[in-house]
Amino acid sequence: MTDHKTSKEQKYDRQLRLWGDHGQEGLENAHVCLINATATGTEILKNLVLPGIGAFTIVDGHKVSGEDVGNNLSKPKVTCMLNDVVLILQNRAQAATELLQELNSDVSGNFVEESPDKLLDNDPEFFHRFSLVIGVQLPESTCLRLGSVLWDAGVPFLVCRTYGLIGYMRLIVKEHTVIESHPDNALEDLRLDQPFTELKHHIESYDLDSMEKKDHSHTPWIIVVAKYLEKWYSEHNSQLPKNYKEKEAFRQLIREGILTNENGTPEDEENFEEAIKNVNTALNPTKVPSATEDIFNAEQCENITSQSPSFWVMAHGVRDFVRNEGNGKLPVRGTIPDMIADSDKFIKLQNVYRDKAMKDAAVVSKHVEALLQSFGKPPESISEQEIKLFCKNAAFLRVVRCRSLAEEYSMDTFNKDEITSCMDSADSEMVLYLMLRSVNRFYQQHSRYPGVYNYQVEEDINKLKLCVNSLLQEYSLNVNVKDDYIHEFCRYGAAEPHTVAAFLGGSAAQEAIKIITHQFVPFNNTFLYNAMSQTSATFQL
Amino acid sequence: MNLLLLSLFREKKRRRIEELNENMVVDGGSVDHTEWQGRWDHLKKFLERAGPFTHPDFEPSTESLQFLLDTCKILVIGAGGLGCELLKDLALSGFRHIHVVDMDTIDVSNLNRQFLFRPKDVGRPKAEVAADFVNGRVPGCNVVPYPSKCIKCKFHIVVCGLDSVVARRWMNGMLLSLLIYEDGVLDPSSIIPLIDGGTEGFKGNARVILPGMTACIDCTLELYPPQINFPMCTIASMPRLPEHCVEYVRILLWPKEKPFGDGVALDGDDPTHIQWVYQKSLERAAEFSITGVTYRLTQGVVKRIIPAVASTNAVIAAACATEVFKIATSAYVPLNNYLVFNDVDGLYTYTFEAERKENCSACSQVPQDLQFPPSAKLQEILDYLTENASLQMKSPAITTTLDGKNKTLYLQVRTFPTCSRLVIFKLGLVDGQELAVADVTTPQTVLFKLNFIS
């Protein structure tokens, strides 16, 4: 049997190593909608087309004619390599679609030459078919209308904006579950504080004191720590080393176990050095992480129905395990880090953990089956593989809930505390958020953005300042927005410089991939990028 | 199908540009065929308007745009994941004189992110294909490709999108060697700013280096920890992980069995080679009851593959291009001087000022300190040069002056008489001896001062 790679596997090799074949499958089954093929929009889409998104549809009603030259949004400009200069003048949606398709023949592209407002008027259900809708450079009113439709339909919505040197993203999704969050620095699940039976037996099979040097030096550090822990327990009333002093003493106890040669000098036993180094983390008490606890206590986990997504059914199953067979602990993860040891000892130890993980997963499976049966669903509706993956990631589960735009904008529910406390520092990225809200007001009042033409810059500063003040007043926000920012936002003239669009293009595309694949954790829920200072911040508004 | 579309576009473009020229309102814009009204409006706002956050040296004028379009010369090093993005970003930000270096050819696995390339381009030199694409799509832009190392021109700014620390250090050293000091004072006109970007999976960084003024690559060498190789005893006799099995086949079995003939080296890009390594790795793994060897893992270990996606490269290249723009136009104060990015969990950025190292081996101009007892062997000095985290040399060659004559102490060439076991005072080296060290990590020799300790 040859393991001959298909050309798609070759092409996508570098990204398959990040999200796996199943992640890629999710991507290839997705259909994304982009509203407005501006520089930002096409950059986002390019970064979705290249990794092989299944399909995209561009919604863009912009057609430029001679008269429109002068209106900022439809001015002919090559701010994006993927919008051929001439075709922008005719039909942005079509031009972008053709050029984006050309980037990857696996992807199917469509376009609708219609403004989103018209679609919302005539056929709001048009948007229901998408895995995700990305709205770029949208006026506030359109944003809010679309936000409401998508919220009710349960379609995730990603709002993106490039405004001068500022990038803005807002994610709106009611409930986004993540099994594979791939945390950067995960603690190991070694159970040294409460070894399960099979692990206990395995540890007992070692007798360090009677070992030859070769075996002694190639015993896995996990066994070493476990053995010395037993010694410690006998002298400390079966209590784990708790503070720094005790851990130091414990490390010393292990150090004294290093073999010495005839002259009394300690031998070179790397495995013992590893044991000493790992004392700090190896003795952490095994417990359910708070994020997972929150998931167990969530209403969706408690009340399982035939409509419940498999995430919650499995969560309930694991919760049942924790409360019963698990004795307050999650199913064993089943992996151990590499360590100095001979092959035989390492593999045997690894198998002890692996076998226990399989056993625990099987018990969870039984709970899940029972649950499924209780509302008439076949046990195959959630596969063994899914349950195993869930158990392996039980300590890393995440649920992200991003508030609706309505909640963000409403006088009753807007996040006053977050805004006010951030604005204690006058140059916090929060001021950029307030400025974007203010230019939206300006647009509402004047049907244009401030400072588009040189002659407008001066006089618009005062007009924009009025918008800022009215915004702050309306929301009773007792914060100070420096005049410099008002001036700067007039200066921007609603420009969409390419490098800022490209930064946002990469950022937004990856967030979209997170939403689609349910791997890695999306931001919650407002992201601001300042290209002047090369800084960014995330706020939960 | 592509060709048909392309020619259609070209024809439409030609007709439309003619139309435009007829209707064009002359508003300070040029009337040649590569310009049309409004083309650079998004840039003009930053170049022709005063603002509260601009660089103290900034003065609004129409000349900055002309400088970008007509004069500013940028060198882009690398036409891969970062390079493709950089070329596009710069071309669409008004830069027209761009030179790009890359000695690599296009591979299928590049296509998921190096978007200037198409399946039909596989095998062709990256620099050439990248230049062709940009020149064809961005009217007026002139990207000059260098598929080899030979670059003669002088540049205003250098941007790196490299995948190797050694290459970065080399570029860093090159720009440092161009600095001119008059009476010990640095002539600022000899400074060529270096913008450096790097990515790995979902992590990336972008930094601004003003050679001779700010922290250079070598000042912060500890930020690039050396690649960890598995210990030989693990590979040879105590494998535990599937990776150990693959390394066994690559390092020990291949040279022994010479499966594709005498002297045929393992080529990670040859699927038949990888297939052989994969099979043998499976056998090795079976011997030790190790699971997890797959074709993908095998190739990953052999080629030292780093996972990569379009999005991270887009972000880092964009940040770099923004800095190029700021420096070229003095529109804003540039990044000072290091940006870190990670979007595994939400989006995280961290910006800080990396500090210059007082005794940096590349940019400090002071001889490096070496402290050894006179009874130490030359090999100990060599080990120090390669293993020290701040030096990380690869294969240093050492020369010195003895009895008024230049003498080579060590060269990593088979024909050079081995003297690394010789004790240094027996070689005639004295306390305070100056040693000149050459290495692939630096274009200029590094001066060391040998101090004897007891």
PDB file of C-alpha atoms in Angstrom, chain A residues 33 45 55 58 60 123-124 148 168 265 267 270 272 280 307 316 352 363 387 406 411 416 424 450:
ATOM      1  CA  CYS A  33     -20.584  35.431   2.399  1.00  0.00           C
ATOM      2  CA  LEU A  45     -11.419  36.389   1.132  1.00  0.00           C
ATOM      3  CA  ALA A  55     -17.464  28.331  -1.494  1.00  0.00           C
ATOM      4  CA  ILE A  58     -19.689  38.228  -2.700  1.00  0.00           C
ATOM      5  CA  ASP A  60     -21.701  44.054  -3.503  1.00  0.00           C
ATOM      6  CA  ASP A 123     -35.007  38.589   0.883  1.00  0.00           C
ATOM      7  CA  PRO A 124     -33.387  38.532   4.327  1.00  0.00           C
ATOM      8  CA  SER A 148     -30.390  41.363  13.918  1.00  0.00           C
ATOM      9  CA  TYR A 168     -11.638  47.058  13.655  1.00  0.00           C
ATOM     10  CA  THR A 265      30.388  11.563  43.645  1.00  0.00           C
ATOM     11  CA  GLU A 267      26.478   9.787  38.871  1.00  0.00           C
ATOM     12  CA  GLU A 270      19.442  12.789  33.738  1.00  0.00           C
ATOM     13  CA  PHE A 272      16.538  12.198  38.213  1.00  0.00           C
ATOM     14  CA  ASN A 280       6.742  22.004  40.565  1.00  0.00           C
ATOM     15  CA  GLN A 307     -32.069  19.267  19.561  1.00  0.00           C
ATOM     16  CA  HIS A 316     -23.278  15.961  29.878  1.00  0.00           C
ATOM     17  CA  VAL A 352      -0.783   2.515  31.252  1.00  0.00           C
ATOM     18  CA  VAL A 363     -17.470   4.726  30.218  1.00  0.00           C
ATOM     19  CA  ILE A 387     -16.225  10.988  22.094  1.00  0.00           C
ATOM     20  CA  ALA A 406     -28.235  45.258  19.767  1.00  0.00           C
ATOM     21  CA  MET A 411     -28.715  52.252  26.278  1.00  0.00           C
ATOM     22  CA  LYS A 416     -20.339  51.243  30.341  1.00  0.00           C
ATOM     23  CA  ASP A 424      -8.837  56.095  32.270  1.00  0.00           C
ATOM     24  CA  PRO A 450     -15.462  63.408   7.519  1.00  0.00           C
TER      25      PRO A 450
END
